[in-house]
PDB file of C-alpha atoms in Angstrom:
ATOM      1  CA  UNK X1351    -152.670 242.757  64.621  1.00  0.00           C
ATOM      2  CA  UNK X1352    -151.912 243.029  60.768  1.00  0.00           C
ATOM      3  CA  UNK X1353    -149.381 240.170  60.624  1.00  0.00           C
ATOM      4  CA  UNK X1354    -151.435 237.800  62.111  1.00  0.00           C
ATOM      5  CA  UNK X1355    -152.738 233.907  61.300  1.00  0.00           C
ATOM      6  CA  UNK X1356    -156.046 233.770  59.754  1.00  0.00           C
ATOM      7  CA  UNK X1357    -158.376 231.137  59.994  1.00  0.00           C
ATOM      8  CA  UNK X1358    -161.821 231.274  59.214  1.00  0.00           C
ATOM      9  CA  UNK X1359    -162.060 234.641  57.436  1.00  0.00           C
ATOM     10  CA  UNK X1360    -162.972 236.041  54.321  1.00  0.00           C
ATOM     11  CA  UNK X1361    -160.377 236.858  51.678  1.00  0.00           C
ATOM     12  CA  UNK X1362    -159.154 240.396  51.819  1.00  0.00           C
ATOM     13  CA  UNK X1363    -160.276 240.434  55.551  1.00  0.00           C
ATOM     14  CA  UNK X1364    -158.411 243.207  57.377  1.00  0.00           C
ATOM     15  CA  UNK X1365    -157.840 243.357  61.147  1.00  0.00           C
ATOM     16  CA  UNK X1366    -157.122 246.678  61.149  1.00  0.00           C
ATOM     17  CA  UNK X1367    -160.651 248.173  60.784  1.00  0.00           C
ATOM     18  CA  UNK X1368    -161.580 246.548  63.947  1.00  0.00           C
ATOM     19  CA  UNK X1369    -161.781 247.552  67.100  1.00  0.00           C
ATOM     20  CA  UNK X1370    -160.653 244.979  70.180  1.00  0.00           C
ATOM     21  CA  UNK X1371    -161.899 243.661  73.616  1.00  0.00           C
ATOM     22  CA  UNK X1372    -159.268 242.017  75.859  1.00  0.00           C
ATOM     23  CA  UNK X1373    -160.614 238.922  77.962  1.00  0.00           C
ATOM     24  CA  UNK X1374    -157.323 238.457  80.775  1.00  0.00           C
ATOM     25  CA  UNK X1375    -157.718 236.682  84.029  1.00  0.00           C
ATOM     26  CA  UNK X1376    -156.834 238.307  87.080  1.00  0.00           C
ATOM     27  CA  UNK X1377    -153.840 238.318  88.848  1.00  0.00           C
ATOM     28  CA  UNK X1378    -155.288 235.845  91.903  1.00  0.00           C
ATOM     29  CA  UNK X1379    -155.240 233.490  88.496  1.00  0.00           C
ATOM     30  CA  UNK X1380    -152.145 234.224  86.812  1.00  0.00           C
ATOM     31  CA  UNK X1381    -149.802 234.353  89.814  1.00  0.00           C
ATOM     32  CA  UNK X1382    -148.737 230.778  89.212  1.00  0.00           C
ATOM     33  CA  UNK X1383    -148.163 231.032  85.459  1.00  0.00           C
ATOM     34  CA  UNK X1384    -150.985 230.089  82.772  1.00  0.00           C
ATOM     35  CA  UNK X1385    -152.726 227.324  83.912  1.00  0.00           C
ATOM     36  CA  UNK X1386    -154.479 224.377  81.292  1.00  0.00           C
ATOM     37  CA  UNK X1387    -158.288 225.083  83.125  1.00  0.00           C
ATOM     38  CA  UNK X1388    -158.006 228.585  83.245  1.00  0.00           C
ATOM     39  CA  UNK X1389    -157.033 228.692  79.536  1.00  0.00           C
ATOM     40  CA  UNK X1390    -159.601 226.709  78.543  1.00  0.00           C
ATOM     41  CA  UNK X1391    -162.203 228.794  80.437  1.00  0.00           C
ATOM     42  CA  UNK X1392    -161.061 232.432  78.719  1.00  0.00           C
ATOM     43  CA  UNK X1393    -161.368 230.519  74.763  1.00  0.00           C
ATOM     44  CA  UNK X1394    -164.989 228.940  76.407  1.00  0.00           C
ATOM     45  CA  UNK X1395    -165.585 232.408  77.004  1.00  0.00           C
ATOM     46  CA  UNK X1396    -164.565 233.966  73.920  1.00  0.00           C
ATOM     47  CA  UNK X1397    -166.279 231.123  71.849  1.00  0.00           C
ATOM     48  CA  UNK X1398    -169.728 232.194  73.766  1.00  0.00           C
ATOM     49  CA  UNK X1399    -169.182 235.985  72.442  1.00  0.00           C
ATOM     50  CA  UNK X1400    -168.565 234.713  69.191  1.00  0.00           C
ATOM     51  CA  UNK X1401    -172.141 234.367  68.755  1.00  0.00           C
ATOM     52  CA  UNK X1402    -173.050 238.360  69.507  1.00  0.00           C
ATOM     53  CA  UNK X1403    -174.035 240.022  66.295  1.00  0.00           C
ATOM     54  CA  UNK X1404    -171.537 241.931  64.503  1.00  0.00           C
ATOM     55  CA  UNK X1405    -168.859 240.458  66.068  1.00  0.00           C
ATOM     56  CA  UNK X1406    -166.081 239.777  63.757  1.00  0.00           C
ATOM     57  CA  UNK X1407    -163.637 238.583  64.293  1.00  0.00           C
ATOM     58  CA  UNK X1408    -161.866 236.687  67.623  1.00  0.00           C
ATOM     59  CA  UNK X1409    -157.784 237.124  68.112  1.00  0.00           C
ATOM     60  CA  UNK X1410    -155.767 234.864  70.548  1.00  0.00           C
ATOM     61  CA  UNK X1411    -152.871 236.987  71.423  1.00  0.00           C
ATOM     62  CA  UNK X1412    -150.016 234.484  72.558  1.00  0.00           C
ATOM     63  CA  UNK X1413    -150.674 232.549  68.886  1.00  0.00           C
ATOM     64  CA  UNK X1414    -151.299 235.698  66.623  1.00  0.00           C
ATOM     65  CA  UNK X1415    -154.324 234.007  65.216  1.00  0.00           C
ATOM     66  CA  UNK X1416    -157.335 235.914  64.093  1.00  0.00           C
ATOM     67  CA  UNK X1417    -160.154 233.745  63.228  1.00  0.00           C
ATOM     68  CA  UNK X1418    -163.543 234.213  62.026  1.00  0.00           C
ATOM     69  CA  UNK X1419    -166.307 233.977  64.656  1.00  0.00           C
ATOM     70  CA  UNK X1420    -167.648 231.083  63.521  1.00  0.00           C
ATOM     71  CA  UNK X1421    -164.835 228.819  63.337  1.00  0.00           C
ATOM     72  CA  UNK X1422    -163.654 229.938  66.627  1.00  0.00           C
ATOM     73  CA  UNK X1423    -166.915 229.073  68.295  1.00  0.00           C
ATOM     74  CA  UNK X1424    -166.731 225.598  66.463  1.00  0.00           C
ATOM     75  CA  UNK X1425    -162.857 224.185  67.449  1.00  0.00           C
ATOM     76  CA  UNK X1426    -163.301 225.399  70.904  1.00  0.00           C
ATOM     77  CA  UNK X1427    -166.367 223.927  71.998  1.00  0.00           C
ATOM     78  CA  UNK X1428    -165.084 220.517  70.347  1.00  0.00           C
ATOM     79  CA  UNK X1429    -162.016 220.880  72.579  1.00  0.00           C
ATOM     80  CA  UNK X1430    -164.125 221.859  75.327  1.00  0.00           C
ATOM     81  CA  UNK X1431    -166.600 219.053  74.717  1.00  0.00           C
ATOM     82  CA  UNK X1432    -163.763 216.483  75.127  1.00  0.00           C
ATOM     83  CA  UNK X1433    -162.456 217.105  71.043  1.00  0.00           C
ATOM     84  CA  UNK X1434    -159.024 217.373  69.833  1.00  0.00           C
ATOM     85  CA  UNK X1435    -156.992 221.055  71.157  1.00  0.00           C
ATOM     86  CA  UNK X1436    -157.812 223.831  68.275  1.00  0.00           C
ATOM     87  CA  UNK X1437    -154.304 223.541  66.873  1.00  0.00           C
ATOM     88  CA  UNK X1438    -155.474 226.086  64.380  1.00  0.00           C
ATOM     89  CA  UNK X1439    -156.823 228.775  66.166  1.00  0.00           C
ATOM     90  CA  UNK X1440    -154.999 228.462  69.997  1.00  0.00           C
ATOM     91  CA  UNK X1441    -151.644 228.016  68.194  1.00  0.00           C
ATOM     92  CA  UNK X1442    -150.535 228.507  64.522  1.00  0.00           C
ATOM     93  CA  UNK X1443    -148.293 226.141  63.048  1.00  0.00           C
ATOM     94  CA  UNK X1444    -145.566 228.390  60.545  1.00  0.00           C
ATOM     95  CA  UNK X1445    -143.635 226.068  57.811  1.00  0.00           C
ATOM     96  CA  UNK X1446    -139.975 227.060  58.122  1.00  0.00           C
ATOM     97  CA  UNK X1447    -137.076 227.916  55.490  1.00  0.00           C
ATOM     98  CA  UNK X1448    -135.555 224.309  56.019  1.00  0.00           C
ATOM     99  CA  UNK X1449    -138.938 222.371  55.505  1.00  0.00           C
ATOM    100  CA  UNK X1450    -139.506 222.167  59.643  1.00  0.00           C
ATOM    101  CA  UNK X1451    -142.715 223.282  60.857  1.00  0.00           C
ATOM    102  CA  UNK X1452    -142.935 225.390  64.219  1.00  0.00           C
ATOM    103  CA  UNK X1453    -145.477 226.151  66.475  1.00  0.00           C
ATOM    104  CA  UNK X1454    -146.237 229.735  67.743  1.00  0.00           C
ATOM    105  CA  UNK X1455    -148.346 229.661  71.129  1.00  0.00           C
ATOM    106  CA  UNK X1456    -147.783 226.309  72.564  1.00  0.00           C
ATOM    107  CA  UNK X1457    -145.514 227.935  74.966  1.00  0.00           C
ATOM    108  CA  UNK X1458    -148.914 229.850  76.609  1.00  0.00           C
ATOM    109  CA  UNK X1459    -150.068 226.139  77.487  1.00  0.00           C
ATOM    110  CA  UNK X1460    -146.564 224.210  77.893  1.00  0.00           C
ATOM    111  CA  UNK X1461    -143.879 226.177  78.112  1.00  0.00           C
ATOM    112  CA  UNK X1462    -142.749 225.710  75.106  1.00  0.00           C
ATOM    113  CA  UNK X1463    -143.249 225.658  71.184  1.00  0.00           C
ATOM    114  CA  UNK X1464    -143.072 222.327  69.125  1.00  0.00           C
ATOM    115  CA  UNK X1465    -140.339 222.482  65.952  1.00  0.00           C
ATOM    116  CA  UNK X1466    -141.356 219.364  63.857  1.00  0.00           C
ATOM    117  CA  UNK X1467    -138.047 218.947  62.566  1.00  0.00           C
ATOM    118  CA  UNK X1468    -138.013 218.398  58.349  1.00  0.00           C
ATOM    119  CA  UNK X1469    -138.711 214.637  57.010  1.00  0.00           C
ATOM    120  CA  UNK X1470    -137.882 213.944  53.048  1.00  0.00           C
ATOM    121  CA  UNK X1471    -140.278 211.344  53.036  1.00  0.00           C
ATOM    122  CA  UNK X1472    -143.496 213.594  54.513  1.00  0.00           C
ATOM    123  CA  UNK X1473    -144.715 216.382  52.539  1.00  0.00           C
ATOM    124  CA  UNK X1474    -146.334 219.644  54.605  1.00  0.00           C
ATOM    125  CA  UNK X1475    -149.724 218.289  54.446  1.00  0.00           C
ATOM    126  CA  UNK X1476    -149.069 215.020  56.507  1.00  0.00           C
ATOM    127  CA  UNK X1477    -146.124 217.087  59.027  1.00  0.00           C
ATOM    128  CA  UNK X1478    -149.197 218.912  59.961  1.00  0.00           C
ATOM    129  CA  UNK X1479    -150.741 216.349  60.433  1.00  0.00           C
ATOM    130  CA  UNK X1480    -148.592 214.918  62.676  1.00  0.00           C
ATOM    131  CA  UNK X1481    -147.760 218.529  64.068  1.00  0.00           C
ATOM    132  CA  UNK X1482    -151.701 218.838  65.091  1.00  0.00           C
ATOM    133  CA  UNK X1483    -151.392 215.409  66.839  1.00  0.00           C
ATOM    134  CA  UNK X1484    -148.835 216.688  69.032  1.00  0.00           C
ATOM    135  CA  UNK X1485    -150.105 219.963  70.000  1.00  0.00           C
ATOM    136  CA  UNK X1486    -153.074 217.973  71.256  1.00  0.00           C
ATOM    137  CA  UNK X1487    -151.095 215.280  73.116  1.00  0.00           C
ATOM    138  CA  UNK X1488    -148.599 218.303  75.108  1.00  0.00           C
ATOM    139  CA  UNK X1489    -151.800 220.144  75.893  1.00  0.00           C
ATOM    140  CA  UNK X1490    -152.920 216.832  77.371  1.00  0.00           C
ATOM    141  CA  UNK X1491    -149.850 215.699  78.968  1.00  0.00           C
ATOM    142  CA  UNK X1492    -147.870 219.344  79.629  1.00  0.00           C
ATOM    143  CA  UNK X1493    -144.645 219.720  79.313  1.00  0.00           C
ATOM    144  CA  UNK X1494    -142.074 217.456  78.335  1.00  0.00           C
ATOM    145  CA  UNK X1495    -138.783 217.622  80.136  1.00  0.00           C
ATOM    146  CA  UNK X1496    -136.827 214.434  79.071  1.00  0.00           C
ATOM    147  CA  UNK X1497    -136.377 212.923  75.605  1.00  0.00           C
ATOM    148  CA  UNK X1498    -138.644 210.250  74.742  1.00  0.00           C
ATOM    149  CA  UNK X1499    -140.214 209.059  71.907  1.00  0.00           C
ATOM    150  CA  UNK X1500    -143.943 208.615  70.880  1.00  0.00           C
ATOM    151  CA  UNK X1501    -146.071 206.640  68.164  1.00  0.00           C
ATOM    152  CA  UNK X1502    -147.042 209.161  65.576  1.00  0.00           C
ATOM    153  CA  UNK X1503    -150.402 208.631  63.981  1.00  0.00           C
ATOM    154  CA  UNK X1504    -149.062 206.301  60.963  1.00  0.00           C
ATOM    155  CA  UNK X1505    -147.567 203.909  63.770  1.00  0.00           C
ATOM    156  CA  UNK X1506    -144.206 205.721  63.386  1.00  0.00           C
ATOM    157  CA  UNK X1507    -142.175 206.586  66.217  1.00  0.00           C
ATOM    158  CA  UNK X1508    -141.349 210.191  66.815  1.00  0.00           C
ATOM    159  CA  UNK X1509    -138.508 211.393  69.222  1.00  0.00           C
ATOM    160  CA  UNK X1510    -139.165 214.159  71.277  1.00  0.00           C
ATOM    161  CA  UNK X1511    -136.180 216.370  72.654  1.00  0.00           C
ATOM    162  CA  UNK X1512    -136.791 218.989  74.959  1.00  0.00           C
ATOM    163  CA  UNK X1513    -134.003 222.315  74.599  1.00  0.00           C
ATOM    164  CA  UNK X1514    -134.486 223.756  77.574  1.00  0.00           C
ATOM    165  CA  UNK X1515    -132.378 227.020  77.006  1.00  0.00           C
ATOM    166  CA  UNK X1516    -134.396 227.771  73.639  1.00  0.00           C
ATOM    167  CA  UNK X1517    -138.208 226.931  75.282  1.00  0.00           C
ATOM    168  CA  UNK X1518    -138.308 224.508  72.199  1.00  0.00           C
ATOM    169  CA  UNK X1519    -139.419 220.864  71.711  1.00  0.00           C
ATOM    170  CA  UNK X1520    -137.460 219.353  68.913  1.00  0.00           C
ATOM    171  CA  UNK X1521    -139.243 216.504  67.032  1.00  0.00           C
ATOM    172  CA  UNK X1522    -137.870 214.111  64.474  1.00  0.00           C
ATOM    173  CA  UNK X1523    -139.514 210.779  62.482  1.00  0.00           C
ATOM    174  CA  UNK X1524    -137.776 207.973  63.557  1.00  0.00           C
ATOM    175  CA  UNK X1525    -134.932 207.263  65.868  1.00  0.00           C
ATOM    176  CA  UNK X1526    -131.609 209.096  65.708  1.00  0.00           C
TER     177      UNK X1526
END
């Protein structure tokens, strides 16, 4: 996976001299669609084979991430241990053209990817901020269906709109 997320690496790391293991549940698993437990069960997993020597590197598929062993190892078994969802590591979070920042493997756990729609007033640092809040929260609380609107972590309110059609849930700052 050469056009992947890295997190955790060395510079100049390259995917492509390694070799890959595929962790997948069975069908008698799948058959309903991904489920939350069964998700976090296959990173619990991969977080344990982290620690085997050599080991390199771990890759979650549906995000594209590739992350060192290490830091794989340590956001999982915070999340598993009751800690915030590895936003950086399960997901990715990719800054768009028009300031927005998207997520890429939410879907995997809700159904669909977050687009934290642009805010003058918020630079990238603090929308990821915000953006990491939320990944948590819809792992949490699944998928939303109906516009609503949350308190964002600066006691801001957020409105979330789901597009059903384009498997995306659009945020903005404030009301509209």
């Amino acid at each position: 996976m050469a056009d992947g997320h890295l997190f955790g690496l060395p510079e100049g790391f390259d995917p492509a001299s390694c070799e890959g293991v595929a962790l997948t549940p069975g069908p008698h698993l799948t058959s309903g669609g991904p489920m939350v437990p069964v998700l976090r069960c296959l990173a619990w997993l991969a977080a344990e084979l982290a620690g085997l020597e050599h080991l390199r590197a771990i890759v979650w598929g549906p995000a594209r991430t590739i992350c060192g062993p290490d830091y794989f190892r340590d956001v999982v078994t915070r999340w598993i241990g009751g800690g915030a969802f590895p936003g950086l590591g399960l997901t990715a979070l990719l800054p768009q053209p028009d300031g927005a920042i998207l997520s890429e493997g939410l879907a995997l756990f809700t159904g669909q990817e977050l687009r934290l729609e642009p805010d003058p007033g918020q630079d990238q640092q603090q929308a990821a901020k915000v953006a990491l809040r939320l990944l948590h929260w819809l792992v949490e609380n699944g998928r939303v269906d109906q516009t609503m609107s949350l308190t964002g972590p600066s006691g801001e309110t957020l409105l979330l709109e789901p597009r059903a059609e384009a498997g995306i849930l659009h945020v903005w700052r404030g009301s509209r």
